[in-house]
Short mmCIF file of C-alpha atoms in Angstrom, two decimals:
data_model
loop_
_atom_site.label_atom_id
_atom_site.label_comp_id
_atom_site.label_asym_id
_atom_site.label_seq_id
_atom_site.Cartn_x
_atom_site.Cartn_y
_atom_site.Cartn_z
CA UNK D 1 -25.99 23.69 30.10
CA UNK D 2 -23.84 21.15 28.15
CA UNK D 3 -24.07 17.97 30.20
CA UNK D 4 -20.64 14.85 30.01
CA UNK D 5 -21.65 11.76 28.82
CA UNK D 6 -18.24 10.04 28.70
CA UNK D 7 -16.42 9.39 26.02
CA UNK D 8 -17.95 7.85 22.95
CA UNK D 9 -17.73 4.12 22.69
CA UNK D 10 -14.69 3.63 19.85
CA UNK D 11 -15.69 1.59 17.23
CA UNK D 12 -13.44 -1.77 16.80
CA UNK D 13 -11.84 -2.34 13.78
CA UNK D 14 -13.04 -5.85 13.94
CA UNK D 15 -16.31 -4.92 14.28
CA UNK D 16 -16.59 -2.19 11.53
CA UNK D 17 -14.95 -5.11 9.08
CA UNK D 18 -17.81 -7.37 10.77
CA UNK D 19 -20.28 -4.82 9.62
CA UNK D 20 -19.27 -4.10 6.28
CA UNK D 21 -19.04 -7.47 5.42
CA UNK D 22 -22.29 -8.15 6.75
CA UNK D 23 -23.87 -5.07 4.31
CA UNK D 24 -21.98 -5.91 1.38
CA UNK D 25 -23.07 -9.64 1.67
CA UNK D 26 -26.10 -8.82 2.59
CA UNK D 27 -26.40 -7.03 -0.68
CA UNK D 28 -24.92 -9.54 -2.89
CA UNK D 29 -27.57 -11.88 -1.19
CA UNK D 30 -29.74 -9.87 -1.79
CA UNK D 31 -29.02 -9.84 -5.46
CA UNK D 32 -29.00 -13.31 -6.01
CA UNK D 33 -32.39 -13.98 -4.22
CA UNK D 34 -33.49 -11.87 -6.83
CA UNK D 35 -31.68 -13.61 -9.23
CA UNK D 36 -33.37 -16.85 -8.24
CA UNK D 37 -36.61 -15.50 -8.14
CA UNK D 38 -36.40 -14.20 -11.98
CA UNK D 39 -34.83 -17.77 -12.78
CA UNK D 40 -37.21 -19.97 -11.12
CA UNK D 41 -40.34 -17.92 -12.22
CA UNK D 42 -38.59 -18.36 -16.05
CA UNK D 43 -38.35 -22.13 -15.21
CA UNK D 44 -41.91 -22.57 -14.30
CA UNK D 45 -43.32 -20.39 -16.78
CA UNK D 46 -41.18 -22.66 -19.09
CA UNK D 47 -42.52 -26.02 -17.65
CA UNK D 48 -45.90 -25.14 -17.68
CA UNK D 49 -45.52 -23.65 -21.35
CA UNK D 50 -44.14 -27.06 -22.47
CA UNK D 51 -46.89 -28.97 -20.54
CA UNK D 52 -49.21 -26.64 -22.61
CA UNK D 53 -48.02 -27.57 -25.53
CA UNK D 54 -47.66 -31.36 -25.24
CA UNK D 55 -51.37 -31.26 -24.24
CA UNK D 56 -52.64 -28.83 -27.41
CA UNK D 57 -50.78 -31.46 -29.66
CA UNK D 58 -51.84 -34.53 -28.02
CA UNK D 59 -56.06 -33.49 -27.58
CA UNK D 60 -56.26 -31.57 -30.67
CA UNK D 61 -56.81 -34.61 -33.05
CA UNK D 62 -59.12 -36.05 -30.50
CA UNK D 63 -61.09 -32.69 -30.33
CA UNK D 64 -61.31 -33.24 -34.48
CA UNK D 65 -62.63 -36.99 -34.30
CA UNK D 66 -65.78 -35.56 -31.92
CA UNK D 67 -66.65 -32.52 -34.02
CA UNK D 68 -66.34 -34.83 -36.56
CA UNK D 69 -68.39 -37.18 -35.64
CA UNK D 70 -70.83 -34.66 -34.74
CA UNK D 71 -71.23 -33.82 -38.40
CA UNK D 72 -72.04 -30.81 -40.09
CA UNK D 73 -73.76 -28.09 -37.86
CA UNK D 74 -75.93 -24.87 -38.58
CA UNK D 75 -74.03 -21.39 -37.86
CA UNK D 76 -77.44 -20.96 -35.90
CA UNK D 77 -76.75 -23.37 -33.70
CA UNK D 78 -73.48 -22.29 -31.88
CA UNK D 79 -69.67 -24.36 -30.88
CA UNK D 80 -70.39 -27.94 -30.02
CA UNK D 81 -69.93 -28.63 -26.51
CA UNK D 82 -67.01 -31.17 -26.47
CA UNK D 83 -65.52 -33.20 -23.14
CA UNK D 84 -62.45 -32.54 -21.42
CA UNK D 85 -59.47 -34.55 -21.98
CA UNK D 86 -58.95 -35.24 -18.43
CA UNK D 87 -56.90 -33.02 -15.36
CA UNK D 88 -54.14 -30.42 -16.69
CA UNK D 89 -52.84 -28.71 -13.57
CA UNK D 90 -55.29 -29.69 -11.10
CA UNK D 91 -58.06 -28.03 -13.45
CA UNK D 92 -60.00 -29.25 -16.69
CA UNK D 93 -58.42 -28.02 -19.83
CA UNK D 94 -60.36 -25.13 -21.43
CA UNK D 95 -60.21 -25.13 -25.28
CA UNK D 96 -61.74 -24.43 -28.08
CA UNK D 97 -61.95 -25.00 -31.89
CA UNK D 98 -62.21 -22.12 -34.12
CA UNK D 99 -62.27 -21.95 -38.20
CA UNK D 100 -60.03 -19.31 -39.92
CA UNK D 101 -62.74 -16.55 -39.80
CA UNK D 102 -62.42 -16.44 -35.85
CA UNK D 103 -66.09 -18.50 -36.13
CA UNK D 104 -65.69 -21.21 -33.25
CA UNK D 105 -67.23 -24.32 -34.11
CA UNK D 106 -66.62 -26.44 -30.18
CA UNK D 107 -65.28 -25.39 -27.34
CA UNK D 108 -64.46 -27.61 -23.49
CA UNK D 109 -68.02 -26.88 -21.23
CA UNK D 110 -66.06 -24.62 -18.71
CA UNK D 111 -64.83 -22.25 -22.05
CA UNK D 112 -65.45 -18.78 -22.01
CA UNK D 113 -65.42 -16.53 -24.66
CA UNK D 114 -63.43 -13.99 -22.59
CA UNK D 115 -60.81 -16.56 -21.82
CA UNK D 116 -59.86 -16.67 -25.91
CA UNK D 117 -60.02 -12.60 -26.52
CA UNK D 118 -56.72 -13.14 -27.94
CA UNK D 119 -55.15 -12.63 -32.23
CA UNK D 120 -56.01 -15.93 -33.96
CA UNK D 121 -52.08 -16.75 -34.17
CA UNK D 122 -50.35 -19.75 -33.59
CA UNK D 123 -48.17 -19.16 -30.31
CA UNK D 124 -48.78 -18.03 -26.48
CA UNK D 125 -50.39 -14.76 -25.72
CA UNK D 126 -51.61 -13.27 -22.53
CA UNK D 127 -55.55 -12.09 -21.40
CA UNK D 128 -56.38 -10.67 -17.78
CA UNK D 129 -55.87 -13.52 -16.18
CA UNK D 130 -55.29 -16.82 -18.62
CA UNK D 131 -52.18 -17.89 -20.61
CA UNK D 132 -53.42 -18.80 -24.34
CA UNK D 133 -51.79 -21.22 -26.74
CA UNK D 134 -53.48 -21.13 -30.00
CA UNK D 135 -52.28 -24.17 -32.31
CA UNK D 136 -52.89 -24.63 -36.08
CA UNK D 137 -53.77 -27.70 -37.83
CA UNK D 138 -50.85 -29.44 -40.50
CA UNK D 139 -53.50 -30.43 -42.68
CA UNK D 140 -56.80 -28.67 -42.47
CA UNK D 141 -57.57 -25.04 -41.85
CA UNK D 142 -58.97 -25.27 -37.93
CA UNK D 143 -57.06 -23.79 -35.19
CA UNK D 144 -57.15 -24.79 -31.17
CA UNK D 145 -56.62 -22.71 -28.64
CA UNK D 146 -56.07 -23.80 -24.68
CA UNK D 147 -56.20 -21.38 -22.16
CA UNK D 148 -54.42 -22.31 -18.83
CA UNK D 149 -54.83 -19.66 -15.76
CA UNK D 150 -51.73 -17.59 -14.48
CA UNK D 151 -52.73 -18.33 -10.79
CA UNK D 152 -51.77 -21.10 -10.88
CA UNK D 153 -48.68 -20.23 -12.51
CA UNK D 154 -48.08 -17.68 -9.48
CA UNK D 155 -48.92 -20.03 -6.68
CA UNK D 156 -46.37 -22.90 -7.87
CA UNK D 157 -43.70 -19.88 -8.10
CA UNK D 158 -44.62 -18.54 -4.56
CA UNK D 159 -44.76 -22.19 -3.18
CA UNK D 160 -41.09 -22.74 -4.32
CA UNK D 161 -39.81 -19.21 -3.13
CA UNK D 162 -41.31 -19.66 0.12
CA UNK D 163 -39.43 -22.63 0.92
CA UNK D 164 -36.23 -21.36 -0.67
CA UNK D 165 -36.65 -17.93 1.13
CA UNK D 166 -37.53 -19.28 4.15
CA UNK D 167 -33.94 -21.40 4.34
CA UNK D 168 -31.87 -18.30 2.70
CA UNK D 169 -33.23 -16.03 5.44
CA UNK D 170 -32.34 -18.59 8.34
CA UNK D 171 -28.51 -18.43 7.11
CA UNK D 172 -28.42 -14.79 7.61
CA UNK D 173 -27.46 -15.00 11.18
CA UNK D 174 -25.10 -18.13 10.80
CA UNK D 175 -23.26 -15.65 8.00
CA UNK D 176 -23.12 -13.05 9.97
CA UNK D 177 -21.53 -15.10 13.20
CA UNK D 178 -19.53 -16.66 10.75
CA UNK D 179 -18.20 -13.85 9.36
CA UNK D 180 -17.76 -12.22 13.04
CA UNK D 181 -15.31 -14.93 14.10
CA UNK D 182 -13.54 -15.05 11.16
CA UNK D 183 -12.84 -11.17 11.41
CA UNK D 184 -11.61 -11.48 14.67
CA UNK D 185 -9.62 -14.20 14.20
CA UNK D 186 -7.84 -12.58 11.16
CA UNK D 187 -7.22 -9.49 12.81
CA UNK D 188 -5.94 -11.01 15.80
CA UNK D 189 -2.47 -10.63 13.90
CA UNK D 190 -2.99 -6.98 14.30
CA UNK D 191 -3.57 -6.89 17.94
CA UNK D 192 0.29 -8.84 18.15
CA UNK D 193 2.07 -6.10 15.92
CA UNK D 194 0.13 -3.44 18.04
CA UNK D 195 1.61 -4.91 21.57
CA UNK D 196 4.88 -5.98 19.90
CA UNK D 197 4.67 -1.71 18.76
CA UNK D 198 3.86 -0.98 22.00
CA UNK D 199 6.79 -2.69 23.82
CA UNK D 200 9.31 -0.13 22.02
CA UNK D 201 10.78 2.54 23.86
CA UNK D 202 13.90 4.84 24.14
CA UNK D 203 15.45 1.88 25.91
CA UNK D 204 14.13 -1.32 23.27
CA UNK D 205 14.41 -0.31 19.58
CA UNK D 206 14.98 -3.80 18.72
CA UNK D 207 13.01 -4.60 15.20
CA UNK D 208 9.86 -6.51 15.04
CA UNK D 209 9.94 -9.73 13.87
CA UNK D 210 6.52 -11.38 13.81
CA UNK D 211 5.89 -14.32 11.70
CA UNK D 212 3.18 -15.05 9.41
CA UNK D 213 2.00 -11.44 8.89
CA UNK D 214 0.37 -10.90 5.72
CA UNK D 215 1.15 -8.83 3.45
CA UNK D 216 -0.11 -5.49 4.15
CA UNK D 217 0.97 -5.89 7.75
CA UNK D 218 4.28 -7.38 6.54
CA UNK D 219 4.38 -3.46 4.76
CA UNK D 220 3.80 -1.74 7.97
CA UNK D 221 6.28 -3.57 10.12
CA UNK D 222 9.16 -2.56 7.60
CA UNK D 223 8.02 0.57 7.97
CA UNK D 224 8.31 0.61 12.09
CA UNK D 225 11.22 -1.17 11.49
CA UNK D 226 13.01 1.35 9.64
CA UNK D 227 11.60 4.19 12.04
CA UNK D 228 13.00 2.25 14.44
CA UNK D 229 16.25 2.18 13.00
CA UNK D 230 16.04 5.99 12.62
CA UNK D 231 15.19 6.33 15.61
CA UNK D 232 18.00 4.37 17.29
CA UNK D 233 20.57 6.15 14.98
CA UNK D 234 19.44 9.46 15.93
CA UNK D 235 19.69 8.49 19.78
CA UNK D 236 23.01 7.31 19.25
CA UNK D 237 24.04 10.20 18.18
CA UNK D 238 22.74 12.52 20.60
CA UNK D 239 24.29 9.40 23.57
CA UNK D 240 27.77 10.25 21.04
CA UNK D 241 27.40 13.66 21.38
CA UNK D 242 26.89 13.85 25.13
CA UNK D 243 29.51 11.20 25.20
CA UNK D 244 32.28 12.62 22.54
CA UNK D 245 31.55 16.18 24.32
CA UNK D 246 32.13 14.78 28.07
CA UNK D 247 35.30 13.50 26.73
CA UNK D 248 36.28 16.40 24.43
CA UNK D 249 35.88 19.14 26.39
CA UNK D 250 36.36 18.51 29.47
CA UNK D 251 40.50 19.00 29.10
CA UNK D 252 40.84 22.35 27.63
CA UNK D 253 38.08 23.33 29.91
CA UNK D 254 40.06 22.34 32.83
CA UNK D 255 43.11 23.79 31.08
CA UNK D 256 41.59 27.32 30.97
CA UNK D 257 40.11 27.39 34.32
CA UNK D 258 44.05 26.70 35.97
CA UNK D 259 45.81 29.19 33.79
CA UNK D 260 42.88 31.74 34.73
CA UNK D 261 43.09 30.30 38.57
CA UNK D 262 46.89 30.85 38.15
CA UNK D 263 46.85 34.32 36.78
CA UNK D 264 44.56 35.62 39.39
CA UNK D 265 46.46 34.18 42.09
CA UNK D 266 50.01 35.68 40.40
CA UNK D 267 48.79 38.61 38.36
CA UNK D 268 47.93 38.78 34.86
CA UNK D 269 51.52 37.28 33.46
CA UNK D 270 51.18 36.78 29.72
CA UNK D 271 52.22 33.64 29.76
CA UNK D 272 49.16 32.10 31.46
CA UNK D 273 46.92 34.40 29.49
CA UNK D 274 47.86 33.28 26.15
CA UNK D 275 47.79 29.42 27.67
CA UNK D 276 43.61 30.39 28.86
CA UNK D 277 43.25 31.76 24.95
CA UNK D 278 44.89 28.73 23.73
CA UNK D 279 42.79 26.46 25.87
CA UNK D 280 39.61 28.27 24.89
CA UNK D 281 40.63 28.34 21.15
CA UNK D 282 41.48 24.81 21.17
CA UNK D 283 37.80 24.23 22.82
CA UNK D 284 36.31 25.85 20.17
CA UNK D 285 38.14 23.70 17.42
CA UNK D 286 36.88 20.51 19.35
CA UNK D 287 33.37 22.03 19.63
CA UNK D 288 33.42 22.42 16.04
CA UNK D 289 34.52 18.88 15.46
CA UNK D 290 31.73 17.70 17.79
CA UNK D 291 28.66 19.51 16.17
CA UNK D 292 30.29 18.64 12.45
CA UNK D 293 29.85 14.94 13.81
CA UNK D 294 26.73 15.25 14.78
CA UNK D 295 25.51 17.31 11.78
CA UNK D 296 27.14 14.27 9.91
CA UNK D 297 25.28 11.18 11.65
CA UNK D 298 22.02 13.12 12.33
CA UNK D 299 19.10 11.15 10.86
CA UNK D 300 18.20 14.48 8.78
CA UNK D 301 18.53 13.25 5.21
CA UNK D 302 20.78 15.37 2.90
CA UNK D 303 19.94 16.93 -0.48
CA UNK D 304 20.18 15.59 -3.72
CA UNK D 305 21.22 18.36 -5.56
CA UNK D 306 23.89 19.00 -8.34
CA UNK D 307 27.06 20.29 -7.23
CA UNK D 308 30.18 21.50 -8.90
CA UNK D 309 33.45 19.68 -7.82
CA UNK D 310 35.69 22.82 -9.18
CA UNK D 311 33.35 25.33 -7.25
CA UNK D 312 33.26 22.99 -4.35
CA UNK D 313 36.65 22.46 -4.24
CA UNK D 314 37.50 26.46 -4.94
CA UNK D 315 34.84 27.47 -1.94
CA UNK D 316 36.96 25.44 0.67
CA UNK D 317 40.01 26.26 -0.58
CA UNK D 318 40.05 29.50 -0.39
CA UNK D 319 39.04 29.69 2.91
CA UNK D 320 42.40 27.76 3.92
CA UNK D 321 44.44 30.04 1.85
CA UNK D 322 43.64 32.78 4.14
CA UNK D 323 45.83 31.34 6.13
CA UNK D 324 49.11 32.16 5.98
CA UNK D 325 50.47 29.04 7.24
CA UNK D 326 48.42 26.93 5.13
CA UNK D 327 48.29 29.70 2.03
CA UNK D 328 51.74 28.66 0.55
CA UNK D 329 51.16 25.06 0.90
CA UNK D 330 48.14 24.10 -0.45
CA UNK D 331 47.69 23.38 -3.80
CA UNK D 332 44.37 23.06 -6.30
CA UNK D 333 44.98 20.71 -9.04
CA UNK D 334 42.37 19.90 -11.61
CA UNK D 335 42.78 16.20 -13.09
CA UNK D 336 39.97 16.54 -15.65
CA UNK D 337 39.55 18.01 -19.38
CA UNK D 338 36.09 19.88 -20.53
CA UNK D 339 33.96 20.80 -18.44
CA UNK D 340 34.07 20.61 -14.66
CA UNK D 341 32.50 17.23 -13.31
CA UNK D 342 29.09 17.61 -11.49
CA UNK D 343 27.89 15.10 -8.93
CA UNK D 344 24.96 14.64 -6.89
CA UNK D 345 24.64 15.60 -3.00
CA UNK D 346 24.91 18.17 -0.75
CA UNK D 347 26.72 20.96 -0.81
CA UNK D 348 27.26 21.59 3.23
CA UNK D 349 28.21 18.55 4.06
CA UNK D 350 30.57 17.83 1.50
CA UNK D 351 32.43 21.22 2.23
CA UNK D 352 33.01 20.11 5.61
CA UNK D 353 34.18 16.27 4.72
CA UNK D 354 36.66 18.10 2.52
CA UNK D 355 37.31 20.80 5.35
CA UNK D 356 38.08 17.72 7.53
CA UNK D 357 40.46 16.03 5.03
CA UNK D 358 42.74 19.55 4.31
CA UNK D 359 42.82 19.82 8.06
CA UNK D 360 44.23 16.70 8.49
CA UNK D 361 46.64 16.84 5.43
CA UNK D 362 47.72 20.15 7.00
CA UNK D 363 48.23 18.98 10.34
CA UNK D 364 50.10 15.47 9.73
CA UNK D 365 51.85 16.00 6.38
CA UNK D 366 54.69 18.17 8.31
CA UNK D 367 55.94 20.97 5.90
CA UNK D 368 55.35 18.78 2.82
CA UNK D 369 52.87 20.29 0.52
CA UNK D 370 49.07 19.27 0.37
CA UNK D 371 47.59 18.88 -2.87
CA UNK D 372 43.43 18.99 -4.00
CA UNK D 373 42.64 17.43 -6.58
CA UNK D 374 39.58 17.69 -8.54
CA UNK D 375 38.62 14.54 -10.96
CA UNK D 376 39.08 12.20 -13.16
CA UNK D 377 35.91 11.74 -13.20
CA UNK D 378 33.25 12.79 -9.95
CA UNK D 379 36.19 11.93 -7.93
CA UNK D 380 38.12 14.99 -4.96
CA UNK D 381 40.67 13.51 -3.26
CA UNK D 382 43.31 15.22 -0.82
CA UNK D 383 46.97 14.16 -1.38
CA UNK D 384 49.92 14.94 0.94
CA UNK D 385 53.97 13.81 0.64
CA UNK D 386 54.31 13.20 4.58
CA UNK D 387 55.22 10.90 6.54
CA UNK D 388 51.96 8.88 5.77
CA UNK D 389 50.40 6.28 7.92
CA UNK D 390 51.52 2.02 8.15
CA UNK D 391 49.29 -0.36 6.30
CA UNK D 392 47.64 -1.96 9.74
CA UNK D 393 46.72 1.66 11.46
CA UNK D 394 45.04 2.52 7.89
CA UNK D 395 42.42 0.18 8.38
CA UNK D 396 41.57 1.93 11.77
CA UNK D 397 41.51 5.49 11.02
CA UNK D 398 37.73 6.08 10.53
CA UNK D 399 36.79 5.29 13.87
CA UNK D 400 36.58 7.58 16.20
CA UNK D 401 39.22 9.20 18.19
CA UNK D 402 41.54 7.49 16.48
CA UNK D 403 44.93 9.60 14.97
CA UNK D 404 47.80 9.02 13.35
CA UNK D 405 50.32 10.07 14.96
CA UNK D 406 50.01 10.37 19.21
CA UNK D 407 52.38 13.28 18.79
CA UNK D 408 50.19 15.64 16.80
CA UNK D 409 47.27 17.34 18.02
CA UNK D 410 43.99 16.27 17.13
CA UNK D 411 40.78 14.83 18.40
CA UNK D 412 40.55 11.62 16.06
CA UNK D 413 37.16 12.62 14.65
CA UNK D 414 37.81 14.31 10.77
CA UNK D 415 38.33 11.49 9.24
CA UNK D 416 35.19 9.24 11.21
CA UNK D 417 33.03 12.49 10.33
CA UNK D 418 34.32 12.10 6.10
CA UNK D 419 33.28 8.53 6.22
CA UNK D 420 29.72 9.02 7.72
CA UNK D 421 29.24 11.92 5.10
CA UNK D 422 30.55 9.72 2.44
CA UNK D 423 28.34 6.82 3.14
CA UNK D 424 25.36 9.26 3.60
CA UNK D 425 26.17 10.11 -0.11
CA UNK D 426 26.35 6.75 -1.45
CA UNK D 427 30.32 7.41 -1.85
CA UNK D 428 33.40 5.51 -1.24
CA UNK D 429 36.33 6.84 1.01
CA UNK D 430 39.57 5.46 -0.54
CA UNK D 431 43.09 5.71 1.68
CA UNK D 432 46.07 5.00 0.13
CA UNK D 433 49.37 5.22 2.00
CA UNK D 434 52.27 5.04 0.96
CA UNK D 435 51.87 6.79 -2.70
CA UNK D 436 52.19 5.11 -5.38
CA UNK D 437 56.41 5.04 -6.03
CA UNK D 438 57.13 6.83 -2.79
CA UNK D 439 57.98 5.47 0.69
CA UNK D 440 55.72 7.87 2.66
CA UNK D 441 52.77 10.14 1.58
CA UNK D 442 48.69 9.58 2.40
CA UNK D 443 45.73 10.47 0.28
CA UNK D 444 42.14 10.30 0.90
CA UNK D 445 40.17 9.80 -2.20
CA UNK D 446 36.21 10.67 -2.21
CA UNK D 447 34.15 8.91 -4.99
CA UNK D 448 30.88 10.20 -5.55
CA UNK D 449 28.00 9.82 -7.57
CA UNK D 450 27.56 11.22 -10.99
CA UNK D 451 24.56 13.77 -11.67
#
């Protein structure tokens, strides 16, 4: 039987820094400990070396003036037996004098041969044990050797460690407080952004603004910041939606159900039956409208893709001049030489910001013709020879709901849908009205950006 035990303790990130720090300096502690004990061994090894030396040098003329004054001796009668020259690292200084052919003619009286069982070459070798200098003589064909014991080498090296050790090892724990605070302290920074995060909502979208973040933090915040903004775009549009729909629809519903109510109650006159299909038609215009809007400021990004101007413009087109009221009036012009131009974005939504610009040239320019007009350049504009629009209501004719003319029918939203699209695409939405050399006339002019 599988028994609960709660969930498992989660791990701080504070503390996993703590630790990891902790390991890694640790390590690199670790490392240089080492590092000192190599150095500090070298050092001593060195000092005593020199100390060596200095001695051999100093004694070995001295040793000379006894064995001198010994005089000659008989092979027979073995090394002379010479003092020592005083203290040499707490011990007496073991030497000896030996001739070329390894024949040793005095030695100190704590010597041993066994200490010497080394080539009879000037520099330092090692026995079991002793550290051997063997000197030669400038002048005269004697050598010296002093032997100096590696114990006392190791103990002067363990002495000094010990000490050192001993106060490296007590810092440990101070480090590893140390570096506990300090991990908490910089991370406190964190724990703002994460409350300052979780204050957000569908109701506060408001960017963060902390200050002193560092740098990667600084990174993360414009990143919630622009999810943020997302996020409050695409809940603006579904509050326009619900908004723009309340307000849209709600008319030719109303319209409908009386002309239905009224035919019922009178009989099915044909009059109030083709007001109901009117009212439902003209629903599903506005319904159109409405989901074209929100297609248009959706937070969904659009493609980047190549698209053809002359197909584009050819594809919506055509599916006005099926149309017979719009068939004879509308016009495709091409304004460019070679081939057609070729601009980046996507394909959709550009077909229905152009939709949304015939429509209106259609439905304000009277009986005037409309004219499409592909280039120069990655340029489509729409051009009609109405009555056009005055200079102050141009200004105001991509907001919403906005027309211009009361008189006509419309819901005020093709042209607010065209600019969203356009600034989705990096484009610029030109009006101009009156044409150029005419009192009346309006064109919309859509720049985009080249392949």
């Amino acid at each position: 039987m599988r028994t609960h035990r709660g969930p498992l303790r989660t791990q701080t990130l504070a503390g996993r820094l703590t630790r990891s720090l902790i390991l890694w300096v640790g390590g690199v502690w670790l490392l240089c400990v080492l590092g000192v004990v190599w150095y500090t061994d070298r050092e001593i090894s060195y000092n005593f070396d020199n100390e060596l030396v200095e001695v051999s040098h100093r004694f070995f003329d001295i040793a000379l003036d006894h064995l001198d004054a010994a005089g000659p001796r008989d092979a027979t009668e073995g090394p002379l037996v010479l003092p020592s020259p005083g203290s040499f690292a707490d011990a007496d200084l073991l030497y000896q004098i030996v001739a070329p052919d390894t024949r040793v003619l005095a030695r100190s009286a704590e010597a041993q041969p066994e200490q010497f069982d080394v080539p009879l070459a000037p520099g330092f070798e090692n026995t079991h044990g002793w550290r051997v200098y063997t000197l030669s003589h400038p002048t005269r064909p004697l050598f010296m050797q002093v032997a100096d014991p590696l114990h006392e080498r190791r103990e002067a090296v363990n002495r000094t460690l010990v000490g050192l050790g001993i106060v490296m090892v007590a810092m440990l724990p101070l480090l590893a407080l140390l570096l506990r605070r300090i991990a908490r302290r910089e991370l406190q920074v964190l724990d703002a952004l994460t409350h300052e995060i979780s204050l957000r909502d569908g109701q506060q979208l408001t960017p963060i603004a902390l200050p002193g973040l560092p740098r990667e933090l600084r990174s993360v915040e414009d990143h919630v910041n622009r999810l943020l903004d997302r996020l409050s775009r695409a809940l603006d549009v579904e509050r326009a939606l619900a908004a723009n729909a309340a307000h849209e629809l709600r008319t030719p519903l109303t319209a409908a159900r009386l002309r239905l109510q009224t035919a019922l109650e009178h009989g099915l006159h044909r009059d109030d039956v083709q007001a109901a299909i009117a009212a439902l038609q003209t629903l599903s215009r506005r319904t159109e409208k409405l989901l074209q809007l929100s297609r248009a400021e959706s937070s969904a990004p659009y493609t980047r893709e190549p698209v053809d101007l002359a197909q584009l413009a050819t594809t919506v087109a055509q599916e006005f001049w099926q149309d017979d009221r719009a068939a004879d009036r509308l016009d495709l012009v091409t304004a460019y030489e070679g081939p057609a131009p070729v601009a980046r974005g996507d394909f959709d939504a550009l077909a229905i910001a152009l939709r949304n610009l015939l429509e209106n040239a259609l439905s304000y320019a009277g009986d005037s013709a409309v004219e499409l007009i592909v280039g120069p350049g990655c340029a489509i504009a729409v051009r009609d020879h109405g009555p056009g629009v005055s200079s102050d209501r141009l200004q105001t004719l991509q907001q919403r709901h906005v027309r211009q003319s009361a008189d006509r029918t419309g819901y005020g939203l093709g042209l607010s849908i065209v600019a969203t699209i356009a600034a989705k695409h990096d484009a610029q939405l030109q009006l101009t009205s009156p044409l150029a050399g005419e009192t009346g006339g309006f064109e919309a002019r859509l720049l985009l950006t080249p392949r």
